[in-house]
PDB file of C-alpha atoms and ligand atoms in Angstrom:
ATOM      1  CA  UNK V1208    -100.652-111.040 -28.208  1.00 84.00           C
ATOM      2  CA  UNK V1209     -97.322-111.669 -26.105  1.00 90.00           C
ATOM      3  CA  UNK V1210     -97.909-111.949 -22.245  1.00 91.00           C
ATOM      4  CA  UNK V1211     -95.962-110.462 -19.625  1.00 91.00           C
ATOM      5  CA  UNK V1212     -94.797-112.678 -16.935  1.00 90.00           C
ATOM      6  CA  UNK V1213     -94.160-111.144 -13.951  1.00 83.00           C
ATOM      7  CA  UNK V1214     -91.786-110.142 -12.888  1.00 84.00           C
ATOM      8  CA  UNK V1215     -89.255-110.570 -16.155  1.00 91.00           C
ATOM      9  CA  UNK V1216     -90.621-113.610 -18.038  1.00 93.00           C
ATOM     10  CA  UNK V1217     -92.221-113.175 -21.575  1.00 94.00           C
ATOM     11  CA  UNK V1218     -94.767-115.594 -23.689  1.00 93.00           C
ATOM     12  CA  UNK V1219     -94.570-115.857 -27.176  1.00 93.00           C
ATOM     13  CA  UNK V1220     -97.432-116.619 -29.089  1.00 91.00           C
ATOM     14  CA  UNK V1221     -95.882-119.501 -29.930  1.00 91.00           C
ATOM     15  CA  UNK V1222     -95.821-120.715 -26.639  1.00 90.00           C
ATOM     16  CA  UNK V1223     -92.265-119.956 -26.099  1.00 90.00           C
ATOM     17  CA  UNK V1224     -91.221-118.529 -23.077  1.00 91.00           C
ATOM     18  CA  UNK V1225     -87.888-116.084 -22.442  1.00 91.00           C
ATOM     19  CA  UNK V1226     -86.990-115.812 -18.691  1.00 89.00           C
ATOM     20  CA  UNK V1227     -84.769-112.827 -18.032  1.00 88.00           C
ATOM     21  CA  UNK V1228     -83.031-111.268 -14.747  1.00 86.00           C
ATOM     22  CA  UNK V1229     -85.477-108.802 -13.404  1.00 88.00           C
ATOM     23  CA  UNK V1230     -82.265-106.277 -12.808  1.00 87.00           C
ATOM     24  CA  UNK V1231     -81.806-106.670 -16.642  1.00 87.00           C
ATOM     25  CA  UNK V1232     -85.526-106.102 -17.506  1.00 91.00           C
ATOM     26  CA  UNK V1233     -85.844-102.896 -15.161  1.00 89.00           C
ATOM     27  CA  UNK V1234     -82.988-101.357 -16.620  1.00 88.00           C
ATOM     28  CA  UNK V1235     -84.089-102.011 -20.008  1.00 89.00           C
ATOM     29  CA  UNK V1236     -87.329-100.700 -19.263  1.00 89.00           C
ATOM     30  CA  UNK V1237     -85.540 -97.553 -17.947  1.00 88.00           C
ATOM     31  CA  UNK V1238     -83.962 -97.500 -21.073  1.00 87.00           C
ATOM     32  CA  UNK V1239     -86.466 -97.662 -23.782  1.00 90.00           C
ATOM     33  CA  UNK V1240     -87.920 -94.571 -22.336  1.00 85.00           C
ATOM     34  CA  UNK V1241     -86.589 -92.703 -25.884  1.00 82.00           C
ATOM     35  CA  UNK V1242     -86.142 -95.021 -28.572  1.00 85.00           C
ATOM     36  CA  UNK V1243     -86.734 -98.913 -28.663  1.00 87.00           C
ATOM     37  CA  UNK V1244     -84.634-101.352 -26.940  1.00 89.00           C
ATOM     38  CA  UNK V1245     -83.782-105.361 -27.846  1.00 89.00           C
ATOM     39  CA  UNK V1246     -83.957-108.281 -25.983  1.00 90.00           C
ATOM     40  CA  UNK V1247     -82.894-111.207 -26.875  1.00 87.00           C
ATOM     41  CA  UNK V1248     -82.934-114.663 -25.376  1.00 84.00           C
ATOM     42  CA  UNK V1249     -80.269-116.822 -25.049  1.00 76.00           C
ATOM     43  CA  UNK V1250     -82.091-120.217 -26.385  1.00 75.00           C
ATOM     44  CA  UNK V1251     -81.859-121.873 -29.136  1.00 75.00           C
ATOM     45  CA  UNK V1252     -85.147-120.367 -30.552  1.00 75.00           C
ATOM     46  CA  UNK V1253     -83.678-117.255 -30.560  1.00 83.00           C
ATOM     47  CA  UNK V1254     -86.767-114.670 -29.433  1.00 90.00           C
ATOM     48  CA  UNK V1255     -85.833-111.157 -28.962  1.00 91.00           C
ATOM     49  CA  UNK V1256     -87.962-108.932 -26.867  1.00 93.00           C
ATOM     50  CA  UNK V1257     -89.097-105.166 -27.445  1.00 93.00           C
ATOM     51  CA  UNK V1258     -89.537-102.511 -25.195  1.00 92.00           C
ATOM     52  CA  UNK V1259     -90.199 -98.971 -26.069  1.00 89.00           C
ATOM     53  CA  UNK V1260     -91.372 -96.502 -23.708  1.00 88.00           C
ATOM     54  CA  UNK V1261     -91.064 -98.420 -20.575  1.00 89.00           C
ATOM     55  CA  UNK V1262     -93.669-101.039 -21.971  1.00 90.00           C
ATOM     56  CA  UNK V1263     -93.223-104.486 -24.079  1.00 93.00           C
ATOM     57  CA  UNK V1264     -94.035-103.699 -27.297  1.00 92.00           C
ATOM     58  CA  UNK V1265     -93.788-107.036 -29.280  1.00 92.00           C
ATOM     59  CA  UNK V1266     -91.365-109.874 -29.364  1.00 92.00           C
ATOM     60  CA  UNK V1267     -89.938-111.008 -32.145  1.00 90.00           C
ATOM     61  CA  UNK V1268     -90.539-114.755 -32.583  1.00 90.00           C
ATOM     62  CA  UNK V1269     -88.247-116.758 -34.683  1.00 85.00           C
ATOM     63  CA  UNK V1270     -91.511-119.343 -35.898  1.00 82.00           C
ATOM     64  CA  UNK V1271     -93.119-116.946 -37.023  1.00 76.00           C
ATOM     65  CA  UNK V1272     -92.431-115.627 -41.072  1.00 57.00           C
ATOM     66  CA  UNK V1273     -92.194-111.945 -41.231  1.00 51.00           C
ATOM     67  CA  UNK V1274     -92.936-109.286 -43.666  1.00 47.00           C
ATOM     68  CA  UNK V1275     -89.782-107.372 -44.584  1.00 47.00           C
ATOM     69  CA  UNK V1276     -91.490-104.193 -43.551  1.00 46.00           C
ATOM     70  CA  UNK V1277     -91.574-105.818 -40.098  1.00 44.00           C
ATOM     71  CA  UNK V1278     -88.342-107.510 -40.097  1.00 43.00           C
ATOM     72  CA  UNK V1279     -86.185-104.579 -40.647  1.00 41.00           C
ATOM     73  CA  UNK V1280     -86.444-102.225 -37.020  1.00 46.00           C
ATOM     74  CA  UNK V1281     -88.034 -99.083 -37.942  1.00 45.00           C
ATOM     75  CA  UNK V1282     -85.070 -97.374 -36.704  1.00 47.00           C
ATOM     76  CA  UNK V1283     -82.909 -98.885 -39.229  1.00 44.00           C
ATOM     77  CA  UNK V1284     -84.938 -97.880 -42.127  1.00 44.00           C
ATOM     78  CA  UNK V1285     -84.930 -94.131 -40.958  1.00 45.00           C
ATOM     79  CA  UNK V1286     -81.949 -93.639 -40.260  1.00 46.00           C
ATOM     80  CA  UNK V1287     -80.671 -95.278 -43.792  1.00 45.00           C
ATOM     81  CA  UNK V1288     -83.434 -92.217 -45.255  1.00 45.00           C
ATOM     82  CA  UNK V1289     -81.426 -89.705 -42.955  1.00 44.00           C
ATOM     83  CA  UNK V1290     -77.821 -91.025 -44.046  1.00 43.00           C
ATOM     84  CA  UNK V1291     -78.707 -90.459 -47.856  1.00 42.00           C
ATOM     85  CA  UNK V1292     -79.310 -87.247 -47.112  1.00 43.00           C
ATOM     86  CA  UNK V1293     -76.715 -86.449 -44.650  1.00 50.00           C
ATOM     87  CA  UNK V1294     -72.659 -86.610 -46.069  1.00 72.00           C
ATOM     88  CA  UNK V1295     -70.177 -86.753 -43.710  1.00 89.00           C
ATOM     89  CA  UNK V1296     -69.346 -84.779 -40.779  1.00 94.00           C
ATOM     90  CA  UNK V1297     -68.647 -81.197 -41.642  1.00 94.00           C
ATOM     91  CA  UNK V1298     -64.893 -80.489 -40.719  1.00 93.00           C
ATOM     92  CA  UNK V1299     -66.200 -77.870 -37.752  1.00 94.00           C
ATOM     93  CA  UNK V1300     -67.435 -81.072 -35.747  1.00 96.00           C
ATOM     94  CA  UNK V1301     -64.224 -83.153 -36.580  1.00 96.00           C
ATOM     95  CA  UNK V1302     -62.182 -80.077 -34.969  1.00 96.00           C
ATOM     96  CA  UNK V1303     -64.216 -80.509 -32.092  1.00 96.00           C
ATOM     97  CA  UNK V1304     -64.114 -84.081 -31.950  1.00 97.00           C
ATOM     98  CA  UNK V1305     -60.826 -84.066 -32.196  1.00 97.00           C
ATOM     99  CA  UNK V1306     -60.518 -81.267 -28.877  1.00 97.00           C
ATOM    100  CA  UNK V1307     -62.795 -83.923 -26.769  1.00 97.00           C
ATOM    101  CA  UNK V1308     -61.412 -86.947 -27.834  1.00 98.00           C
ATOM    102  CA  UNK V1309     -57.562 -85.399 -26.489  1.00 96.00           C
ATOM    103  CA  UNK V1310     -59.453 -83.807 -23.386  1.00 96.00           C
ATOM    104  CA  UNK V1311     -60.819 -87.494 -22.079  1.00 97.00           C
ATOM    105  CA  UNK V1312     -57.745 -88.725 -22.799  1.00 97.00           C
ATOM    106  CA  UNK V1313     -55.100 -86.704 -20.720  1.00 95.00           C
ATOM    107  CA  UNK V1314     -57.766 -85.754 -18.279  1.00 96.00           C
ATOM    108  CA  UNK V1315     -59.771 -89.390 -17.819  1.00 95.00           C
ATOM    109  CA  UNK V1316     -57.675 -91.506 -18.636  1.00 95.00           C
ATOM    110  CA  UNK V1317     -54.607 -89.899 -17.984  1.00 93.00           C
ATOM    111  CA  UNK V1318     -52.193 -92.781 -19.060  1.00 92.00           C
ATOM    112  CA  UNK V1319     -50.260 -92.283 -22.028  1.00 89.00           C
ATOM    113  CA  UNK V1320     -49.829 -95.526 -23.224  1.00 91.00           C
ATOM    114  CA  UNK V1321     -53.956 -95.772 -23.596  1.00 94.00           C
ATOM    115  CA  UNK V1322     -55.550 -93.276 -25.729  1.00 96.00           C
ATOM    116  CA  UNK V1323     -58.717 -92.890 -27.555  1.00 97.00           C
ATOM    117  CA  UNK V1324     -58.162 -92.319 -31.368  1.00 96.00           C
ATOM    118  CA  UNK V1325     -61.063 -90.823 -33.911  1.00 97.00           C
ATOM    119  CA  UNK V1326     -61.577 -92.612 -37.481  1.00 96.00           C
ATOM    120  CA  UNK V1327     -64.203 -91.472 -40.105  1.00 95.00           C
ATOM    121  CA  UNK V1328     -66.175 -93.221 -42.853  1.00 93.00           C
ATOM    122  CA  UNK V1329     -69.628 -90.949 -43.742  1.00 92.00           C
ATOM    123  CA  UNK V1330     -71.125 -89.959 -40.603  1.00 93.00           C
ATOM    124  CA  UNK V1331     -69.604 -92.488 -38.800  1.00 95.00           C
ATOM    125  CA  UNK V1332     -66.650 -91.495 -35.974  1.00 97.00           C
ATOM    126  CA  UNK V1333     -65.354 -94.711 -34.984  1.00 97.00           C
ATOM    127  CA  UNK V1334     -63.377 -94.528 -31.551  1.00 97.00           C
ATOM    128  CA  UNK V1335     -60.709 -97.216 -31.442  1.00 96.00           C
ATOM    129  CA  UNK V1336     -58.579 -97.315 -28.752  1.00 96.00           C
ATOM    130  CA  UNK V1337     -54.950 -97.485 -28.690  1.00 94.00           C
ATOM    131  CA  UNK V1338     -53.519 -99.629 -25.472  1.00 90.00           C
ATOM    132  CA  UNK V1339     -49.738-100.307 -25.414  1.00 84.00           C
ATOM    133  CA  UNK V1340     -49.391 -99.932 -29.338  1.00 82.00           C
ATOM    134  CA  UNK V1341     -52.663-102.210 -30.174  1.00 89.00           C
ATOM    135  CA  UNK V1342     -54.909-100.459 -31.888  1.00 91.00           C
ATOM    136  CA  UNK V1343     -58.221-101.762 -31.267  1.00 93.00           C
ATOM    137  CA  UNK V1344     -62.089-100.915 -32.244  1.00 95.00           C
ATOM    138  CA  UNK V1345     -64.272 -99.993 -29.484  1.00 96.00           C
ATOM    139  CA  UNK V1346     -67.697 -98.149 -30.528  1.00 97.00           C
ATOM    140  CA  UNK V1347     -69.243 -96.202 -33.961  1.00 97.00           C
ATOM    141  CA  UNK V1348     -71.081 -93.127 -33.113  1.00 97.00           C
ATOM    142  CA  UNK V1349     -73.256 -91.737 -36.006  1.00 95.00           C
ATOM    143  CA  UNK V1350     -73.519 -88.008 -36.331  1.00 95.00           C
ATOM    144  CA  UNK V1351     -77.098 -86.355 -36.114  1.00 93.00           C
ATOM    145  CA  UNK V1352     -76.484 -83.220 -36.747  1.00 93.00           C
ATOM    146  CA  UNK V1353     -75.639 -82.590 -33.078  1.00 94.00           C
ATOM    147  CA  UNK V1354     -72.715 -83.030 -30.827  1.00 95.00           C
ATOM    148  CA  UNK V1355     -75.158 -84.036 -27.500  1.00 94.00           C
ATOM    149  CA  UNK V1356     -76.542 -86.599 -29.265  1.00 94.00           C
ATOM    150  CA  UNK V1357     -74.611 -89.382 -31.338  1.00 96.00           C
ATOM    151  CA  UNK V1358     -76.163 -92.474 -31.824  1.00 94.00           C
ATOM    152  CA  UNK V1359     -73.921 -95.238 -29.932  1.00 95.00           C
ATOM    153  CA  UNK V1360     -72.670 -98.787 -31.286  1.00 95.00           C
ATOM    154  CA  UNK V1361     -70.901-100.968 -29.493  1.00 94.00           C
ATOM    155  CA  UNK V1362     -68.294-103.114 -31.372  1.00 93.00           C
ATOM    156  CA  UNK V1363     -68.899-107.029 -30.958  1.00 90.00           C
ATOM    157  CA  UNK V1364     -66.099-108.486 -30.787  1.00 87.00           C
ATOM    158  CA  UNK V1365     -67.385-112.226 -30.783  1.00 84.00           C
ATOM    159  CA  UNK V1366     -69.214-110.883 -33.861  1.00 84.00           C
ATOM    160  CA  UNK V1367     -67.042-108.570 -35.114  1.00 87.00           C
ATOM    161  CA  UNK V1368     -68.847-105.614 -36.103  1.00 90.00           C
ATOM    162  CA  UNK V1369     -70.779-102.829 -34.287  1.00 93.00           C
ATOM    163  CA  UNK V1370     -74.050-103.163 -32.899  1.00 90.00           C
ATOM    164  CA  UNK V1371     -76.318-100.514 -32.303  1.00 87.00           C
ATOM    165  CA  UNK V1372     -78.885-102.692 -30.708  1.00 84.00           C
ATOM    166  CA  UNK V1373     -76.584-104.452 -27.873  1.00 77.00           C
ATOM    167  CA  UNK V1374     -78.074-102.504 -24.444  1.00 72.00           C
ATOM    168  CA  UNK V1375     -76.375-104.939 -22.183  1.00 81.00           C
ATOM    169  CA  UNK V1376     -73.029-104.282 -21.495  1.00 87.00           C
ATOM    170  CA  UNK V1377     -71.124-103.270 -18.781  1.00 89.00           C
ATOM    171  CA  UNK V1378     -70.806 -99.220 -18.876  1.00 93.00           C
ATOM    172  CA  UNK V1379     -73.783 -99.497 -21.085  1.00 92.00           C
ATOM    173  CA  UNK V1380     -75.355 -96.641 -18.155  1.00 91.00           C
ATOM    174  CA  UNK V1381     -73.136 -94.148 -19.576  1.00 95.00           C
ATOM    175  CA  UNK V1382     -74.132 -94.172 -22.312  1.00 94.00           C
ATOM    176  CA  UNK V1383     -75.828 -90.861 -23.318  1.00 94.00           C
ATOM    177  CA  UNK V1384     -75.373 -89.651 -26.669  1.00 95.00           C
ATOM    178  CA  UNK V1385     -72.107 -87.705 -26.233  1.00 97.00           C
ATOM    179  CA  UNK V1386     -68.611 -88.622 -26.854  1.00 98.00           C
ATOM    180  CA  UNK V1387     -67.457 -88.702 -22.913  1.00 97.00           C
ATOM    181  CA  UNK V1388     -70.557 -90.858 -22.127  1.00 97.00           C
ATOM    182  CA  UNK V1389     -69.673 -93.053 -25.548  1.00 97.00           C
ATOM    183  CA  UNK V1390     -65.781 -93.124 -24.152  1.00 97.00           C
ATOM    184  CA  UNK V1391     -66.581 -93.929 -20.715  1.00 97.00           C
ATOM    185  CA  UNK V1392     -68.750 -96.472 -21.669  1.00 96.00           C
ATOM    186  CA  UNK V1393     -66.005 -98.433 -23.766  1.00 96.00           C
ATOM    187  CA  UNK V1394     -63.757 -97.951 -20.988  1.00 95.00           C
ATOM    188  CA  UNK V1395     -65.853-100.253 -18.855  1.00 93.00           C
ATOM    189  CA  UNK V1396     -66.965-102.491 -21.440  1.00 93.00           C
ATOM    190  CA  UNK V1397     -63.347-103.008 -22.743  1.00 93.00           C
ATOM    191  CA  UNK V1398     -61.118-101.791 -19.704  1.00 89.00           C
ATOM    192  CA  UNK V1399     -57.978-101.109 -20.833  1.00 80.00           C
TER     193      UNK V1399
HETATM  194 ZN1   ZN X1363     -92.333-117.459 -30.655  1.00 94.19          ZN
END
């Protein structure tokens, strides 16, 4: 079983051990309160911890070989059931999206020259944002079925794609599965 270290270290089995900030592991605690959160370490032997309901659940250690069933999150796999079932975002929700999206803009950001812009593939709404003429990708939001509650991705840029899994990032707090929270939160993690 992985041990707990206080106050944010973590054992592997392996005997590998991940030392974190404890600001980092309280908030990720915080976090995991409704759906699972990842950790990873920065060494070589990459070890990602899990938390999920305030609590380490496992960590995933990079020695050890894995069954597919365990190396693919569960999240993934049900939401890929729920996206073959789902198509698209009905136009309704894009007509609201679209009335948010302009709302944050002239009333949050309030600066012409830097404005949100919605893109769709699926259930995907990708918000890029346009600053000075760039056009530039800042999160993926999947549609549940309800406007409170998008699931967030934050684009990587030094990986270049979106990341549903990256909790640490600043504006990360606002986070909170509706568009303002999604657009405030790319405002801090890319300021414009
Ligand atoms: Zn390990």
């Amino acid at each position: 079983m992985p041990k707990e270290i206080f106050p944010a270290s973590f054992q592997c089995d392996c005997g590998h051990r991940s030392d974190f900030a404890e600001r980092i592991v309280r908030d990720l605690r915080a976090m995991s309160q409704q759906k699972k959160v990842y950790l990873r370490d920065a060494a070589p032997e990459e070890h990602t911890i899990v938390f999920y309901r305030g609590k380490l659940l496992e960590i995933q250690c990079p020695k050890q070989t894995q069954s597919p069933e365990t190396k693919k999150s569960p999240r993934k796999s049900t939401s890929s059931t729920k996206r073959s079932t789902t198509r698209g975002i009905p136009d309704k929700v894009k007509t609201d999206v679209a009335a948010i999206v302009q709302h944050f803009n002239t009333t949050v950001i309030r600066n012409p020259h830097c404005v949100y812009v919605p893109r769709y593939r699926g259930k995907f709404l990708y918000l890029d944002r346009q600053d000075d003429g760039r056009l530039s990708p800042i999160c993926r939001l999947e549609y549940t079925g309800n406007m409170e509650d998008w699931s967030f991705a934050i684009y990587k840029y030094s990986d270049e794609r979106y990341d549903e899994e990256e909790w640490f990032f600043p504006g990360e707090e606002h986070v909170d599965g509706t568009l303002e929270g999604a657009m405030k939160a790319g405002l801090e993690a890319y300021p414009a």
